[in-house]
Amino acid sequence: MTDESDESGFPLIGDQFPELEVATTHGPKSIPDDYEGKWFILFSHPGDFTPVCTTEFVGFEQRREAFEELNTELIGLSIDRVHSHIKWTEWIDEEIDEKIDFPIIADESGDVADALGMVHPGQGSSTVRAVFIVDPEGITRQVLYYPKEIGRNVDEVLRSLEALQTSDHEGVALPANWPENENFGDKVLLSPPGTVDEAEARTAEADEEGYESYDWWFTLKELES
């Protein structure tokens, strides 16, 4: 594995995702170059044959087609060898009846985890259980961290991805728990105006378009289907 970026460490939201050459269960891959034009989600695990991570692999695989419908590929990572990954996924297939079809990065040396700032200083070689959502331009758009004891909410990862894509496409913000907000359902928020003139224009726009406006800075609308 080589890290061709000038800086290593934890990629922040808005950062270019580090360039990595990795070995996977689907052969060698260049990240993010091999995923140009697509979103991808990279999620890390402390090791193979761990109970919580096994349930997460099953959860991601069961929703893989939903991610693919959003032009998104899944990539797993664990600090183990490829043959260990293969044996683990065979066990999942045989015992849980779920065939894992996304690639898993082999990171026995820990170089990938180190490049991504995922090695927990108090946990030896164990990786922090992170999720990186990366857009088609290779920009890190969201980062989630989980402790080893708590399984990830795969539906929340999927919701976050859909929200990011909706925000990009529509130029809007998304309320809490979108698209099932308790007060506003699947409506979206318009960005607050930045000047007095824009605030006055927003009020007029809300009246004209029939938006749900509580004030010039808090206006919602329905997405066009």
PDB file of C-alpha atoms in Angstrom:
ATOM      1  CA  MET A   1       0.000   0.000   0.000  1.00  0.00           C
ATOM      2  CA  THR A   2       1.259   3.461  -0.846  1.00  0.00           C
ATOM      3  CA  ASP A   3      -0.106   6.789   0.252  1.00  0.00           C
ATOM      4  CA  GLU A   4       0.630   9.372  -2.418  1.00  0.00           C
ATOM      5  CA  SER A   5      -0.964  12.308  -0.635  1.00  0.00           C
ATOM      6  CA  ASP A   6       1.212  15.047   0.822  1.00  0.00           C
ATOM      7  CA  GLU A   7      -0.369  14.707   4.224  1.00  0.00           C
ATOM      8  CA  SER A   8      -1.544  11.675   6.147  1.00  0.00           C
ATOM      9  CA  GLY A   9      -4.028  11.466   8.938  1.00  0.00           C
ATOM     10  CA  PHE A  10      -7.699  11.856   9.559  1.00  0.00           C
ATOM     11  CA  PRO A  11      -9.486  13.230   6.434  1.00  0.00           C
ATOM     12  CA  LEU A  12     -11.812  16.028   7.501  1.00  0.00           C
ATOM     13  CA  ILE A  13     -15.110  16.885   5.860  1.00  0.00           C
ATOM     14  CA  GLY A  14     -14.285  18.793   2.675  1.00  0.00           C
ATOM     15  CA  ASP A  15     -10.801  17.254   2.346  1.00  0.00           C
ATOM     16  CA  GLN A  16      -9.648  15.334  -0.700  1.00  0.00           C
ATOM     17  CA  PHE A  17      -9.668  11.663   0.240  1.00  0.00           C
ATOM     18  CA  PRO A  18      -6.073  10.316   0.461  1.00  0.00           C
ATOM     19  CA  GLU A  19      -4.783   8.446  -2.578  1.00  0.00           C
ATOM     20  CA  LEU A  20      -4.277   4.800  -1.636  1.00  0.00           C
ATOM     21  CA  GLU A  21      -3.097   1.678  -3.446  1.00  0.00           C
ATOM     22  CA  VAL A  22      -4.689  -1.288  -1.665  1.00  0.00           C
ATOM     23  CA  ALA A  23      -5.096  -5.054  -1.890  1.00  0.00           C
ATOM     24  CA  THR A  24      -8.688  -6.261  -1.616  1.00  0.00           C
ATOM     25  CA  THR A  25     -10.747  -9.419  -1.947  1.00  0.00           C
ATOM     26  CA  HIS A  26     -11.590  -8.143  -5.463  1.00  0.00           C
ATOM     27  CA  GLY A  27      -7.953  -7.540  -6.412  1.00  0.00           C
ATOM     28  CA  PRO A  28      -5.777  -4.405  -6.236  1.00  0.00           C
ATOM     29  CA  LYS A  29      -7.537  -1.039  -6.241  1.00  0.00           C
ATOM     30  CA  SER A  30      -6.571   2.618  -6.444  1.00  0.00           C
ATOM     31  CA  ILE A  31      -8.691   4.743  -4.135  1.00  0.00           C
ATOM     32  CA  PRO A  32     -10.293   7.128  -4.918  1.00  0.00           C
ATOM     33  CA  ASP A  33      -9.270   6.941  -8.624  1.00  0.00           C
ATOM     34  CA  ASP A  34     -11.028   3.618  -9.316  1.00  0.00           C
ATOM     35  CA  TYR A  35     -14.276   5.179  -8.103  1.00  0.00           C
ATOM     36  CA  GLU A  36     -14.113   8.362 -10.171  1.00  0.00           C
ATOM     37  CA  GLY A  37     -17.627   9.447 -11.088  1.00  0.00           C
ATOM     38  CA  LYS A  38     -19.163   7.435  -8.256  1.00  0.00           C
ATOM     39  CA  TRP A  39     -19.734   7.904  -4.560  1.00  0.00           C
ATOM     40  CA  PHE A  40     -18.142   5.348  -2.267  1.00  0.00           C
ATOM     41  CA  ILE A  41     -18.468   4.446   1.389  1.00  0.00           C
ATOM     42  CA  LEU A  42     -15.431   3.036   3.177  1.00  0.00           C
ATOM     43  CA  PHE A  43     -16.095   1.457   6.569  1.00  0.00           C
ATOM     44  CA  SER A  44     -13.424  -0.010   8.834  1.00  0.00           C
ATOM     45  CA  HIS A  45     -13.391  -2.899  11.293  1.00  0.00           C
ATOM     46  CA  PRO A  46     -10.961  -3.891  14.077  1.00  0.00           C
ATOM     47  CA  GLY A  47     -10.586  -7.438  12.715  1.00  0.00           C
ATOM     48  CA  ASP A  48     -12.208 -10.397  11.006  1.00  0.00           C
ATOM     49  CA  PHE A  49     -14.438 -12.864  12.869  1.00  0.00           C
ATOM     50  CA  THR A  50     -15.671 -10.246  15.328  1.00  0.00           C
ATOM     51  CA  PRO A  51     -19.382 -10.504  16.249  1.00  0.00           C
ATOM     52  CA  VAL A  52     -20.475  -6.855  15.923  1.00  0.00           C
ATOM     53  CA  CYS A  53     -18.589  -6.366  12.649  1.00  0.00           C
ATOM     54  CA  THR A  54     -20.090  -9.557  11.239  1.00  0.00           C
ATOM     55  CA  THR A  55     -23.600  -8.184  11.776  1.00  0.00           C
ATOM     56  CA  GLU A  56     -22.527  -4.931  10.111  1.00  0.00           C
ATOM     57  CA  PHE A  57     -21.169  -6.721   7.038  1.00  0.00           C
ATOM     58  CA  VAL A  58     -24.499  -8.505   6.741  1.00  0.00           C
ATOM     59  CA  GLY A  59     -26.367  -5.212   7.177  1.00  0.00           C
ATOM     60  CA  PHE A  60     -24.335  -3.415   4.497  1.00  0.00           C
ATOM     61  CA  GLU A  61     -24.672  -6.323   2.066  1.00  0.00           C
ATOM     62  CA  GLN A  62     -28.435  -6.497   2.578  1.00  0.00           C
ATOM     63  CA  ARG A  63     -28.650  -2.823   1.567  1.00  0.00           C
ATOM     64  CA  ARG A  64     -25.937  -2.920  -1.108  1.00  0.00           C
ATOM     65  CA  GLU A  65     -28.388  -2.639  -3.991  1.00  0.00           C
ATOM     66  CA  ALA A  66     -29.969   0.426  -2.367  1.00  0.00           C
ATOM     67  CA  PHE A  67     -26.522   2.037  -2.203  1.00  0.00           C
ATOM     68  CA  GLU A  68     -25.806   1.064  -5.813  1.00  0.00           C
ATOM     69  CA  GLU A  69     -29.079   2.683  -6.915  1.00  0.00           C
ATOM     70  CA  LEU A  70     -27.588   5.907  -5.525  1.00  0.00           C
ATOM     71  CA  ASN A  71     -24.429   5.433  -7.661  1.00  0.00           C
ATOM     72  CA  THR A  72     -22.464   4.355  -4.590  1.00  0.00           C
ATOM     73  CA  GLU A  73     -19.997   1.512  -4.002  1.00  0.00           C
ATOM     74  CA  LEU A  74     -19.200  -0.088  -0.647  1.00  0.00           C
ATOM     75  CA  ILE A  75     -15.658  -0.843   0.548  1.00  0.00           C
ATOM     76  CA  GLY A  76     -14.873  -2.709   3.760  1.00  0.00           C
ATOM     77  CA  LEU A  77     -11.539  -2.581   5.596  1.00  0.00           C
ATOM     78  CA  SER A  78     -10.029  -4.767   8.293  1.00  0.00           C
ATOM     79  CA  ILE A  79      -6.518  -5.243   9.675  1.00  0.00           C
ATOM     80  CA  ASP A  80      -6.237  -8.808   8.389  1.00  0.00           C
ATOM     81  CA  ARG A  81      -5.015 -10.598   5.261  1.00  0.00           C
ATOM     82  CA  VAL A  82      -7.050 -11.240   2.132  1.00  0.00           C
ATOM     83  CA  HIS A  83      -7.269 -14.988   2.823  1.00  0.00           C
ATOM     84  CA  SER A  84      -8.683 -14.239   6.284  1.00  0.00           C
ATOM     85  CA  HIS A  85     -11.271 -11.915   4.705  1.00  0.00           C
ATOM     86  CA  ILE A  86     -12.225 -14.661   2.259  1.00  0.00           C
ATOM     87  CA  LYS A  87     -12.619 -17.231   5.039  1.00  0.00           C
ATOM     88  CA  TRP A  88     -14.711 -14.757   7.066  1.00  0.00           C
ATOM     89  CA  THR A  89     -17.052 -14.006   4.167  1.00  0.00           C
ATOM     90  CA  GLU A  90     -17.341 -17.753   3.444  1.00  0.00           C
ATOM     91  CA  TRP A  91     -18.432 -18.264   7.063  1.00  0.00           C
ATOM     92  CA  ILE A  92     -21.007 -15.474   6.720  1.00  0.00           C
ATOM     93  CA  ASP A  93     -22.343 -17.086   3.541  1.00  0.00           C
ATOM     94  CA  GLU A  94     -22.503 -20.565   5.077  1.00  0.00           C
ATOM     95  CA  GLU A  95     -23.837 -19.664   8.514  1.00  0.00           C
ATOM     96  CA  ILE A  96     -25.960 -16.542   7.906  1.00  0.00           C
ATOM     97  CA  ASP A  97     -26.799 -17.153   4.237  1.00  0.00           C
ATOM     98  CA  GLU A  98     -25.540 -13.760   3.060  1.00  0.00           C
ATOM     99  CA  LYS A  99     -22.957 -13.557   0.257  1.00  0.00           C
ATOM    100  CA  ILE A 100     -20.712 -10.507   0.675  1.00  0.00           C
ATOM    101  CA  ASP A 101     -20.232  -8.954  -2.776  1.00  0.00           C
ATOM    102  CA  PHE A 102     -18.338  -5.759  -1.931  1.00  0.00           C
ATOM    103  CA  PRO A 103     -14.515  -5.650  -1.728  1.00  0.00           C
ATOM    104  CA  ILE A 104     -12.690  -5.784   1.601  1.00  0.00           C
ATOM    105  CA  ILE A 105      -9.316  -4.075   1.962  1.00  0.00           C
ATOM    106  CA  ALA A 106      -6.517  -6.181   3.479  1.00  0.00           C
ATOM    107  CA  ASP A 107      -4.536  -4.006   5.865  1.00  0.00           C
ATOM    108  CA  GLU A 108      -2.365  -6.397   7.872  1.00  0.00           C
ATOM    109  CA  SER A 109       0.382  -3.780   8.223  1.00  0.00           C
ATOM    110  CA  GLY A 110      -2.077  -1.109   9.343  1.00  0.00           C
ATOM    111  CA  ASP A 111      -0.761   1.330   6.735  1.00  0.00           C
ATOM    112  CA  VAL A 112      -4.219   2.181   5.362  1.00  0.00           C
ATOM    113  CA  ALA A 113      -5.675   2.674   8.829  1.00  0.00           C
ATOM    114  CA  ASP A 114      -2.711   4.854   9.742  1.00  0.00           C
ATOM    115  CA  ALA A 115      -3.081   6.926   6.567  1.00  0.00           C
ATOM    116  CA  LEU A 116      -6.718   7.541   7.445  1.00  0.00           C
ATOM    117  CA  GLY A 117      -6.069   8.262  11.115  1.00  0.00           C
ATOM    118  CA  MET A 118      -8.076   5.232  12.232  1.00  0.00           C
ATOM    119  CA  VAL A 119      -5.712   3.563  14.707  1.00  0.00           C
ATOM    120  CA  HIS A 120      -6.938   4.100  18.248  1.00  0.00           C
ATOM    121  CA  PRO A 121      -3.948   5.098  20.419  1.00  0.00           C
ATOM    122  CA  GLY A 122      -5.229   3.132  23.389  1.00  0.00           C
ATOM    123  CA  GLN A 123      -6.295  -0.033  21.544  1.00  0.00           C
ATOM    124  CA  GLY A 124      -3.084  -1.429  20.060  1.00  0.00           C
ATOM    125  CA  SER A 125      -3.498  -2.197  16.351  1.00  0.00           C
ATOM    126  CA  SER A 126      -7.293  -2.023  16.461  1.00  0.00           C
ATOM    127  CA  THR A 127      -8.856   0.436  14.064  1.00  0.00           C
ATOM    128  CA  VAL A 128     -11.445   2.942  15.078  1.00  0.00           C
ATOM    129  CA  ARG A 129     -14.733   1.829  13.518  1.00  0.00           C
ATOM    130  CA  ALA A 130     -15.108   4.682  11.071  1.00  0.00           C
ATOM    131  CA  VAL A 131     -17.332   5.378   8.072  1.00  0.00           C
ATOM    132  CA  PHE A 132     -16.205   7.727   5.291  1.00  0.00           C
ATOM    133  CA  ILE A 133     -18.708   8.934   2.688  1.00  0.00           C
ATOM    134  CA  VAL A 134     -16.828  10.217  -0.372  1.00  0.00           C
ATOM    135  CA  ASP A 135     -18.345  11.941  -3.421  1.00  0.00           C
ATOM    136  CA  PRO A 136     -17.580  11.403  -7.153  1.00  0.00           C
ATOM    137  CA  GLU A 137     -14.850  14.070  -7.021  1.00  0.00           C
ATOM    138  CA  GLY A 138     -13.048  12.213  -4.242  1.00  0.00           C
ATOM    139  CA  ILE A 139     -14.052  14.723  -1.561  1.00  0.00           C
ATOM    140  CA  THR A 140     -14.773  13.480   1.956  1.00  0.00           C
ATOM    141  CA  ARG A 141     -18.362  14.517   2.662  1.00  0.00           C
ATOM    142  CA  GLN A 142     -19.161  12.822   5.961  1.00  0.00           C
ATOM    143  CA  VAL A 143     -17.296  10.943   8.685  1.00  0.00           C
ATOM    144  CA  LEU A 144     -18.885   8.770  11.380  1.00  0.00           C
ATOM    145  CA  TYR A 145     -17.115   7.133  14.335  1.00  0.00           C
ATOM    146  CA  TYR A 146     -18.435   4.248  16.423  1.00  0.00           C
ATOM    147  CA  PRO A 147     -17.067   2.450  19.504  1.00  0.00           C
ATOM    148  CA  LYS A 148     -16.306  -1.241  19.164  1.00  0.00           C
ATOM    149  CA  GLU A 149     -19.225  -2.227  21.374  1.00  0.00           C
ATOM    150  CA  ILE A 150     -22.025  -0.638  19.308  1.00  0.00           C
ATOM    151  CA  GLY A 151     -23.051  -1.718  15.831  1.00  0.00           C
ATOM    152  CA  ARG A 152     -23.453   0.885  13.126  1.00  0.00           C
ATOM    153  CA  ASN A 153     -26.886   1.977  11.934  1.00  0.00           C
ATOM    154  CA  VAL A 154     -26.649   1.120   8.240  1.00  0.00           C
ATOM    155  CA  ASP A 155     -29.971   2.819   7.523  1.00  0.00           C
ATOM    156  CA  GLU A 156     -28.526   6.073   8.911  1.00  0.00           C
ATOM    157  CA  VAL A 157     -25.518   5.761   6.577  1.00  0.00           C
ATOM    158  CA  LEU A 158     -27.931   5.282   3.667  1.00  0.00           C
ATOM    159  CA  ARG A 159     -30.073   8.224   4.833  1.00  0.00           C
ATOM    160  CA  SER A 160     -26.995  10.437   5.123  1.00  0.00           C
ATOM    161  CA  LEU A 161     -25.920   9.535   1.599  1.00  0.00           C
ATOM    162  CA  GLU A 162     -29.344  10.307   0.159  1.00  0.00           C
ATOM    163  CA  ALA A 163     -29.452  13.595   2.096  1.00  0.00           C
ATOM    164  CA  LEU A 164     -26.028  14.659   0.780  1.00  0.00           C
ATOM    165  CA  GLN A 165     -27.034  13.869  -2.796  1.00  0.00           C
ATOM    166  CA  THR A 166     -30.343  15.708  -2.389  1.00  0.00           C
ATOM    167  CA  SER A 167     -28.594  18.747  -0.939  1.00  0.00           C
ATOM    168  CA  ASP A 168     -26.119  18.800  -3.830  1.00  0.00           C
ATOM    169  CA  HIS A 169     -28.774  18.364  -6.513  1.00  0.00           C
ATOM    170  CA  GLU A 170     -31.391  20.727  -5.104  1.00  0.00           C
ATOM    171  CA  GLY A 171     -29.194  23.319  -3.344  1.00  0.00           C
ATOM    172  CA  VAL A 172     -31.105  22.898  -0.084  1.00  0.00           C
ATOM    173  CA  ALA A 173     -30.519  21.829   3.512  1.00  0.00           C
ATOM    174  CA  LEU A 174     -32.235  18.892   5.191  1.00  0.00           C
ATOM    175  CA  PRO A 175     -34.054  18.984   8.554  1.00  0.00           C
ATOM    176  CA  ALA A 176     -33.408  16.594  11.434  1.00  0.00           C
ATOM    177  CA  ASN A 177     -34.531  13.033  10.691  1.00  0.00           C
ATOM    178  CA  TRP A 178     -35.262  13.900   7.041  1.00  0.00           C
ATOM    179  CA  PRO A 179     -37.180  12.549   5.168  1.00  0.00           C
ATOM    180  CA  GLU A 180     -39.323  11.593   8.177  1.00  0.00           C
ATOM    181  CA  ASN A 181     -39.140  14.745  10.274  1.00  0.00           C
ATOM    182  CA  GLU A 182     -41.758  14.714  13.024  1.00  0.00           C
ATOM    183  CA  ASN A 183     -42.977  18.234  12.169  1.00  0.00           C
ATOM    184  CA  PHE A 184     -42.116  18.798   8.520  1.00  0.00           C
ATOM    185  CA  GLY A 185     -42.136  15.359   6.920  1.00  0.00           C
ATOM    186  CA  ASP A 186     -39.921  15.233   3.822  1.00  0.00           C
ATOM    187  CA  LYS A 187     -39.858  18.991   3.182  1.00  0.00           C
ATOM    188  CA  VAL A 188     -36.467  20.652   2.718  1.00  0.00           C
ATOM    189  CA  LEU A 189     -35.034  23.927   4.008  1.00  0.00           C
ATOM    190  CA  LEU A 190     -34.014  26.865   1.851  1.00  0.00           C
ATOM    191  CA  SER A 191     -30.654  28.405   2.699  1.00  0.00           C
ATOM    192  CA  PRO A 192     -31.079  31.549   4.854  1.00  0.00           C
ATOM    193  CA  PRO A 193     -30.664  34.870   3.000  1.00  0.00           C
ATOM    194  CA  GLY A 194     -27.454  36.774   3.637  1.00  0.00           C
ATOM    195  CA  THR A 195     -28.579  40.365   3.149  1.00  0.00           C
ATOM    196  CA  VAL A 196     -31.563  42.599   3.912  1.00  0.00           C
ATOM    197  CA  ASP A 197     -32.551  42.645   0.250  1.00  0.00           C
ATOM    198  CA  GLU A 198     -32.354  38.856   0.036  1.00  0.00           C
ATOM    199  CA  ALA A 199     -34.451  38.522   3.187  1.00  0.00           C
ATOM    200  CA  GLU A 200     -37.173  40.712   1.695  1.00  0.00           C
ATOM    201  CA  ALA A 201     -36.991  38.758  -1.560  1.00  0.00           C
ATOM    202  CA  ARG A 202     -37.309  35.466   0.337  1.00  0.00           C
ATOM    203  CA  THR A 203     -40.498  36.644   2.029  1.00  0.00           C
ATOM    204  CA  ALA A 204     -41.977  37.597  -1.340  1.00  0.00           C
ATOM    205  CA  GLU A 205     -40.792  34.333  -2.910  1.00  0.00           C
ATOM    206  CA  ALA A 206     -42.366  32.277  -0.124  1.00  0.00           C
ATOM    207  CA  ASP A 207     -45.694  34.027  -0.608  1.00  0.00           C
ATOM    208  CA  GLU A 208     -45.578  33.625  -4.379  1.00  0.00           C
ATOM    209  CA  GLU A 209     -44.499  29.978  -4.391  1.00  0.00           C
ATOM    210  CA  GLY A 210     -46.608  28.907  -1.441  1.00  0.00           C
ATOM    211  CA  TYR A 211     -43.635  27.774   0.642  1.00  0.00           C
ATOM    212  CA  GLU A 212     -44.069  26.932   4.324  1.00  0.00           C
ATOM    213  CA  SER A 213     -42.367  30.013   5.788  1.00  0.00           C
ATOM    214  CA  TYR A 214     -42.135  30.684   9.516  1.00  0.00           C
ATOM    215  CA  ASP A 215     -39.810  33.624   8.947  1.00  0.00           C
ATOM    216  CA  TRP A 216     -37.414  34.863   6.259  1.00  0.00           C
ATOM    217  CA  TRP A 217     -34.638  32.675   7.703  1.00  0.00           C
ATOM    218  CA  PHE A 218     -36.777  29.547   8.252  1.00  0.00           C
ATOM    219  CA  THR A 219     -38.526  28.488   5.062  1.00  0.00           C
ATOM    220  CA  LEU A 220     -39.386  25.006   3.827  1.00  0.00           C
ATOM    221  CA  LYS A 221     -40.615  23.668   0.512  1.00  0.00           C
ATOM    222  CA  GLU A 222     -41.685  20.406  -1.060  1.00  0.00           C
ATOM    223  CA  LEU A 223     -39.215  18.712  -3.390  1.00  0.00           C
ATOM    224  CA  GLU A 224     -40.455  18.330  -6.935  1.00  0.00           C
ATOM    225  CA  SER A 225     -41.042  14.670  -7.715  1.00  0.00           C
TER     226      SER A 225
END
